[in-house]
Coordinates of C-alpha atoms in Angstrom, one line a residue:
X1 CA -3.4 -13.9 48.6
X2 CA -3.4 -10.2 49.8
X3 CA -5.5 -8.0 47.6
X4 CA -5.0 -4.7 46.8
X5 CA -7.0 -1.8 46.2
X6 CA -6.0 1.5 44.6
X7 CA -8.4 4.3 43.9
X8 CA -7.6 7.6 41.4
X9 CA -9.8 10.3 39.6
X10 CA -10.0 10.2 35.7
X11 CA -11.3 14.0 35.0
X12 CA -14.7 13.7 33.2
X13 CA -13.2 15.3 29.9
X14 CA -11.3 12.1 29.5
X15 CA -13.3 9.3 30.7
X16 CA -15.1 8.9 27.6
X17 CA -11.9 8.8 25.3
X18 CA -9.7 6.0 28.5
X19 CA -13.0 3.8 29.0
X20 CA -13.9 2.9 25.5
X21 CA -17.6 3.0 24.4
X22 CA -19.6 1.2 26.9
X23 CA -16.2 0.6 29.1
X24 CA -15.2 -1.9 26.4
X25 CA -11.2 -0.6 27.0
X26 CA -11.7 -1.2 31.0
X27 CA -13.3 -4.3 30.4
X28 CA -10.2 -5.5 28.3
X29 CA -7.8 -4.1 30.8
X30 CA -9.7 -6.1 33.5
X31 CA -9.7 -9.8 31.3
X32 CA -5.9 -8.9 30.1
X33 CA -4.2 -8.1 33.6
X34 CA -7.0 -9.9 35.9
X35 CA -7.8 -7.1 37.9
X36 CA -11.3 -5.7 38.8
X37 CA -12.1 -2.2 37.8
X38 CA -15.0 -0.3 39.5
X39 CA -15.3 3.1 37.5
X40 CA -17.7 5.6 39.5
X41 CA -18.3 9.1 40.0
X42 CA -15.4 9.7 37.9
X43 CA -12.7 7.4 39.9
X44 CA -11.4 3.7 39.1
X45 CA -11.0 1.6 41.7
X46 CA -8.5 -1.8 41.0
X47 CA -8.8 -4.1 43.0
X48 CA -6.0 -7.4 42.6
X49 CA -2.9 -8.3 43.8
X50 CA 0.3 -5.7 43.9
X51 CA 1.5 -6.4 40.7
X52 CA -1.5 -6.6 39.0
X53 CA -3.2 -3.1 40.6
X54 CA 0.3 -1.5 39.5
X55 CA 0.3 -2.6 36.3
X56 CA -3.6 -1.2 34.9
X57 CA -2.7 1.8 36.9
X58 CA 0.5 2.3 34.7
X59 CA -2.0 1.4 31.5
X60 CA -4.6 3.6 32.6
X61 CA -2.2 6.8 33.4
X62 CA -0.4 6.4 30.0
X63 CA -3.9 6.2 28.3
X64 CA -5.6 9.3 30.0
X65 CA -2.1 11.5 29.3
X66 CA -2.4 10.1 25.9
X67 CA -5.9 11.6 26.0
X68 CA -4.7 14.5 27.8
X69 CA -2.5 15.4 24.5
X70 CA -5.3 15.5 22.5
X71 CA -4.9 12.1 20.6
X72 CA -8.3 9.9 20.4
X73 CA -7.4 6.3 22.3
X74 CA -8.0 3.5 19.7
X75 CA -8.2 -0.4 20.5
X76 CA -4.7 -0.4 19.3
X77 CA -3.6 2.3 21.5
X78 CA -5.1 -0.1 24.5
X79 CA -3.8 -3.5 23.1
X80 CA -0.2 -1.8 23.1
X81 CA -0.1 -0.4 26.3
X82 CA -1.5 -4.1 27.8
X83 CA 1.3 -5.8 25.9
X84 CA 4.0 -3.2 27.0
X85 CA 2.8 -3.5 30.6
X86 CA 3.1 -7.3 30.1
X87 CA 7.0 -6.5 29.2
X88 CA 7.3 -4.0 32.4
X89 CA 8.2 -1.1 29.5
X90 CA 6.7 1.4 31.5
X91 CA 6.6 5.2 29.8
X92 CA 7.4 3.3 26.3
X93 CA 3.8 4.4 25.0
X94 CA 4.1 8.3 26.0
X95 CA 7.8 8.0 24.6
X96 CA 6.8 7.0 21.2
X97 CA 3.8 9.2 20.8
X98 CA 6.0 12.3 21.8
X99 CA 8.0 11.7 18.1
X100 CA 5.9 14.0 16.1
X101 CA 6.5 13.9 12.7
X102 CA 4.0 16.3 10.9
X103 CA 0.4 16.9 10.3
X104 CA -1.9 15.7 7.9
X105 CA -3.7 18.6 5.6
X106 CA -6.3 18.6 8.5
X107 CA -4.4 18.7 11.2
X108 CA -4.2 15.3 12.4
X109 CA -0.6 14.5 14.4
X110 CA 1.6 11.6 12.6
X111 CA 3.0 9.8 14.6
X112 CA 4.8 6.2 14.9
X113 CA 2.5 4.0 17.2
X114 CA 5.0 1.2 17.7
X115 CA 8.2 0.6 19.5
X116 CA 8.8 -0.9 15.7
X117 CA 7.6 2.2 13.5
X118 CA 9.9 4.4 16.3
X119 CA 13.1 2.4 15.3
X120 CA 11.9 2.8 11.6
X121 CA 11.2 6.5 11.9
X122 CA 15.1 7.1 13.9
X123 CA 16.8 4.6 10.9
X124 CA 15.3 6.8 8.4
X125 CA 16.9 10.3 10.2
X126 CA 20.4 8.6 10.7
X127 CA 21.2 6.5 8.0
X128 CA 21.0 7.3 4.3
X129 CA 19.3 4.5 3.0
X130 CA 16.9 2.7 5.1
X131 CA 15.7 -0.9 4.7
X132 CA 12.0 -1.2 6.0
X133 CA 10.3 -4.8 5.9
X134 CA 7.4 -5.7 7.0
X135 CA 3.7 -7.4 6.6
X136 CA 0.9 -5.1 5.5
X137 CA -0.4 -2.3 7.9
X138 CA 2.8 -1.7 9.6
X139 CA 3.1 1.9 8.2
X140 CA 6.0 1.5 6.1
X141 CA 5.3 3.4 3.1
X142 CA 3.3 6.2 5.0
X143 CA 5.6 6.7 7.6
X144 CA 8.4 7.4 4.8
X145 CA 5.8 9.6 2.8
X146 CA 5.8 11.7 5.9
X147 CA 9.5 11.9 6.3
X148 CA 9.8 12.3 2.8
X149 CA 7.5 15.5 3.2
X150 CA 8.8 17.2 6.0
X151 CA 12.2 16.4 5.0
X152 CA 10.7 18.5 1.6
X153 CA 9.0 21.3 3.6
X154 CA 12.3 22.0 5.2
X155 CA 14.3 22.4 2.7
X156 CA 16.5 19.0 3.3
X157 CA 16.2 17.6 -0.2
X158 CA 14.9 19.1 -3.5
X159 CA 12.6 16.9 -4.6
X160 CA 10.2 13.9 -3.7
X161 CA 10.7 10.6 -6.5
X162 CA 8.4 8.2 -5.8
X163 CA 8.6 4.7 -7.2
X164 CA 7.6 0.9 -7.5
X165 CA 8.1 -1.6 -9.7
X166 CA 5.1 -2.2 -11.7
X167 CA 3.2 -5.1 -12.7
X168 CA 5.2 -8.8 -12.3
X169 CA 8.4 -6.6 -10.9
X170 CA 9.0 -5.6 -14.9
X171 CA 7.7 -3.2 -17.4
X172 CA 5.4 -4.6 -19.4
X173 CA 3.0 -1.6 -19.5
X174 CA 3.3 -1.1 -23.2
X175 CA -0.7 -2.7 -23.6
X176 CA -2.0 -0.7 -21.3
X177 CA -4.1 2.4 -23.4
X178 CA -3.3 5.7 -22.7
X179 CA 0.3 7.3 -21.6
X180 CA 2.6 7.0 -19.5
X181 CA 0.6 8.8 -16.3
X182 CA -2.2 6.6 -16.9
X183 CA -0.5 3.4 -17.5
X184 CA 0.8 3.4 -14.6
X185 CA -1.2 5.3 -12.0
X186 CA -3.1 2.4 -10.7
X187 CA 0.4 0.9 -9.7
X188 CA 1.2 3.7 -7.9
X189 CA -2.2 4.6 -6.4
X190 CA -1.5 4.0 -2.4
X191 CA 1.5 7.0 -2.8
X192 CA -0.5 8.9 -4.1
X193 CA -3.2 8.5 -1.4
X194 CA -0.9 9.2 1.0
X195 CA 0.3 12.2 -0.7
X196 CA -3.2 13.9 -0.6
X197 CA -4.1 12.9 2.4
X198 CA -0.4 14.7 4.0
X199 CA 0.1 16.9 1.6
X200 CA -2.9 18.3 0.3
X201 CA -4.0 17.6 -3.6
X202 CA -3.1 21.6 -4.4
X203 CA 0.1 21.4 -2.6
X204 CA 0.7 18.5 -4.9
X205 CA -0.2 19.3 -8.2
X206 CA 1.9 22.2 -7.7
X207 CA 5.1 20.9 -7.1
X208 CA 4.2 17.5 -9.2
X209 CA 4.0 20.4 -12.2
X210 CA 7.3 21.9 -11.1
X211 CA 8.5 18.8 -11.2
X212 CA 9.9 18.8 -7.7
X213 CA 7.3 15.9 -7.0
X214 CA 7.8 12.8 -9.1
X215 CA 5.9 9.6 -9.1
X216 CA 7.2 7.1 -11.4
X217 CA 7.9 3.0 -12.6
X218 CA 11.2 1.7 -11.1
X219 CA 12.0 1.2 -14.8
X220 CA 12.2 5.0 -15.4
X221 CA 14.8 5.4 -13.2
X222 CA 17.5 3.5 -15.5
X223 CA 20.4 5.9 -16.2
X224 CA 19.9 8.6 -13.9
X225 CA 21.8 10.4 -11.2
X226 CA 19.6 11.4 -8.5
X227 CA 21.1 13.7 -6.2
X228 CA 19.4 16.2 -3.1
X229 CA 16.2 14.0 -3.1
X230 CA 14.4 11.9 -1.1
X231 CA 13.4 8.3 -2.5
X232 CA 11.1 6.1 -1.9
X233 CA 11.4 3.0 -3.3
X234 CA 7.9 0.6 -2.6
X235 CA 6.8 -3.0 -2.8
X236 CA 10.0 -3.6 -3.3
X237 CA 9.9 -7.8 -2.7
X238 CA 8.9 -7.3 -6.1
X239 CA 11.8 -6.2 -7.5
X240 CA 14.5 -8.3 -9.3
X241 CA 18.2 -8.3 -8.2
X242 CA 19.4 -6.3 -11.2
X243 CA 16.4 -4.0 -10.8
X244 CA 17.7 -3.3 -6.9
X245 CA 21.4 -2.9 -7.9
X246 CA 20.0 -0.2 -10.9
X247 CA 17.7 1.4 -8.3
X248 CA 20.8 1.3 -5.5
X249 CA 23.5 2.7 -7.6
X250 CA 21.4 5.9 -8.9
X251 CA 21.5 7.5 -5.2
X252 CA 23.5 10.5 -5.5
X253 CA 25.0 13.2 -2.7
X254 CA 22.6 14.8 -0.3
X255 CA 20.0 12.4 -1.1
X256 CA 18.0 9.9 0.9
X257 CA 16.3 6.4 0.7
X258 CA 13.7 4.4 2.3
X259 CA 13.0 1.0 0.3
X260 CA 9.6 -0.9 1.7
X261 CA 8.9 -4.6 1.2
X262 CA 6.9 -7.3 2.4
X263 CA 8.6 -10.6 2.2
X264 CA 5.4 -12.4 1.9
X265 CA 3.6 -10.8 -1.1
X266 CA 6.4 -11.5 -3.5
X267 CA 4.5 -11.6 -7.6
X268 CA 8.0 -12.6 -9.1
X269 CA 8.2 -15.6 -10.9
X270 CA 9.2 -18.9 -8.7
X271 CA 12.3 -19.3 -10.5
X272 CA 13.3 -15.1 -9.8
X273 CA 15.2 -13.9 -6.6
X274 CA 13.8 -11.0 -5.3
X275 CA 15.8 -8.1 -4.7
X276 CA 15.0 -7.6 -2.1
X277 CA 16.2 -10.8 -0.1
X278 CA 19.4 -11.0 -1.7
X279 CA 19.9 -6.8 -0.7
X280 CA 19.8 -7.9 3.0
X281 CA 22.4 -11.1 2.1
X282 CA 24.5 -8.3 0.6
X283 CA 24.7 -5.2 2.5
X284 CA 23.9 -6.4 6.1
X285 CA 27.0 -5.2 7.5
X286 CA 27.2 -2.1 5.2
X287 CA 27.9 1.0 6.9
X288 CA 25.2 3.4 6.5
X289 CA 22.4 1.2 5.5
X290 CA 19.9 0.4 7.9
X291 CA 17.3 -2.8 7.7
X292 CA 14.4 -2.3 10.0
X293 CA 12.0 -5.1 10.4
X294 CA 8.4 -4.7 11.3
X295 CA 6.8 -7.8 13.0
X296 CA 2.8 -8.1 13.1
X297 CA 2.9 -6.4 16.8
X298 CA 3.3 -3.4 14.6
X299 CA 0.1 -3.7 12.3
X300 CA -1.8 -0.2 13.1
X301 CA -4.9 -1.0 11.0
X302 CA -7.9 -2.1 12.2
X303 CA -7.2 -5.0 14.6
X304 CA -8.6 -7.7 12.8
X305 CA -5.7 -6.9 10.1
X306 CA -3.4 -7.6 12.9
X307 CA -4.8 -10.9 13.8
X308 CA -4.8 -11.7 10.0
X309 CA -1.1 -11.0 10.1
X310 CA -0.7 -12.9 12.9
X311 CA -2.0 -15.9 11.8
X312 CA -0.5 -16.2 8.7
X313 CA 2.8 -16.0 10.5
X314 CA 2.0 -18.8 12.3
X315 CA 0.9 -20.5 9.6
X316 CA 4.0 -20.3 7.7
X317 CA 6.2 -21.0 10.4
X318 CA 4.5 -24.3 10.6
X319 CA 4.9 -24.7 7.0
X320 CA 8.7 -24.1 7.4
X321 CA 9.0 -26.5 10.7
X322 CA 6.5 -29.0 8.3
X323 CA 9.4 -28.8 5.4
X324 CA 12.7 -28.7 7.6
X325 CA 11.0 -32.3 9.1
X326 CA 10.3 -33.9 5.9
X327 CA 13.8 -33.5 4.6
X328 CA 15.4 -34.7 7.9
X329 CA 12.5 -37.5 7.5
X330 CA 14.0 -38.1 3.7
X331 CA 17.6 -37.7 4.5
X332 CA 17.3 -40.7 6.3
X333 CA 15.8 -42.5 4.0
X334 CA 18.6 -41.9 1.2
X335 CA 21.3 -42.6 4.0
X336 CA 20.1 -45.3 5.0

């Protein structure tokens, strides 16, 4: 076999931010493609066959003009760009992380990461109500907090309404001491994280006292009308089938809707249908409702969340495969 060898300058500005501490992303470029890299004096050198030198030059090229636009290269950034070089999607990376969506109160660029989270963010600007399902640490709910928000800032909607169904997808927050705020403020804690964190606490409190902000249980939305907003509705696996059908029927003119879920942290009784799962049975084919679904290829957390992900999907497929088997196995029996 003919090997290759294909040498290019990374400027020394960048080489800290494409390499990885101690080389660790060259080193995983080199076990994931096969090649061998030789960094020095500022230059890589890849050495391999064609296909192989031509693919860790495309991944290192996308990482150092991902560096070169002033965005810090992660491990994710690096095990993205390998698996997109693996599916010959060349220039996918650079074309999602040119969909800028705001800033963060200290300046930090939002972005979606993911082929995934780019379909989720484009559903959300077409279609009025979007559908987005998916394990944890896909960026479902923050992504639509910043859509939500820069929707807001530019005067697309009038108001921000917040909500999720609180505790065993009902209402039961009549024990709970104090009122309604602090009943159910743990419940709706992670929006309100993400809020501060995009929106700044004094840019909240503001409007949240104007009341242009609202962040509330799903039950409080029972018997309104809720036009020129923008509406998140989260967790929503957890949400009963009249409790969707309520929340779907309030959405008035000029408003939109992003409803998150993941299907595999349902707290609903066994005997309840979520929702959730019998929304996609119902309005599939519905005309201006989009269902986006996010796999574990789009987990943006720390990597080890992905791998967690990961495996449990595994895990349950087996369990399914396990299942589907034993009632073949037992339909035989009985026929027989």
């Amino acid at each position: 076999m003919t090997l290759e060898n294909e040498l290019f300058d990374i400027p020394s500005e960048h080489v800290q931010n494409v390499y990885g501490q101690f080389d660790a992303y060259l080193k995983k470029i080199e076990r994931t493609i096969g090649v061998t890299v030789v960094s020095r004096d500022g230059g890589v050198k890849l050495i391999g066959n064609e296909a192989q030198v031509e693919s860790a030059k495309q991944v290192l090229l996308e990482l150092l003009e991902l560096s070169r636009r002033g965005s810090e290269i992660t491990e994710q950034n690096v095990n993205y760009a390998l698996s997109l070089a693996m599916e010959k999607k060349e220039g996918a990376l650079l074309e999602i992380d040119s969909d800028l969506i705001c800033h963060t109160i200290s300046g930090k660029a939002i972005k979606p990461k993911t082929l995934g989270q780019k379909a989720y963010v484009d559903a959300i600007r077409k279609d009025m109500i979007t559908f987005g399902i998916g394990p944890a640490g896909t960026g479902k709910t923050y992504l639509a907090m910043a859509m939500a928000i820069t929707a807001f800032k530019a005067n697309e909607v009038e108001r921000i309404i917040l909500t999720r169904p609180a505790i065993e997808a009902g209402e039961k927050l009549g024990f709970l001491p104090g009122d309604l705020q602090s009943k159910v403020d743990p419940y709706l804690r992670p929006l309100y994280d993400a809020l501060y964190q995009i929106m700044g606490a004094d840019s909240f409190q503001k409007n949240m006292e104007k009341g242009l902000i609202e962040v509330a249980p799903l039950a409080y939305m029972r018997g309104r009308t809720l036009d020129n907003a923008f509406i998140i509705l989260d967790e929503a696996q957890n949400t009963t089938q009249a409790q969707m059908k309520m929340f779907l029927t309030r959405v008035g003119f000029g408003s939109k809707v992003v409803i998150t879920g993941d299907e595999t942290q349902k707290d609903l009784a066994p005997d309840v249908k979520s929702g959730l799962d019998v929304a996609q049975k119902v309005l599939g084919k519905v005309e201006g409702i989009s269902f986006c679904r996010l796999t574990s290829r789009d987990v943006v957390r720390h990597p080890l969340v992905q791998k967690i992900v990961t495996a449990y999907e595994e895990y349950e497929k087996k369990t399914v495969r396990r299942k589907e088997n034993h009632d073949t196995r037992s339909g035989r029996r009985v026929r027989s």
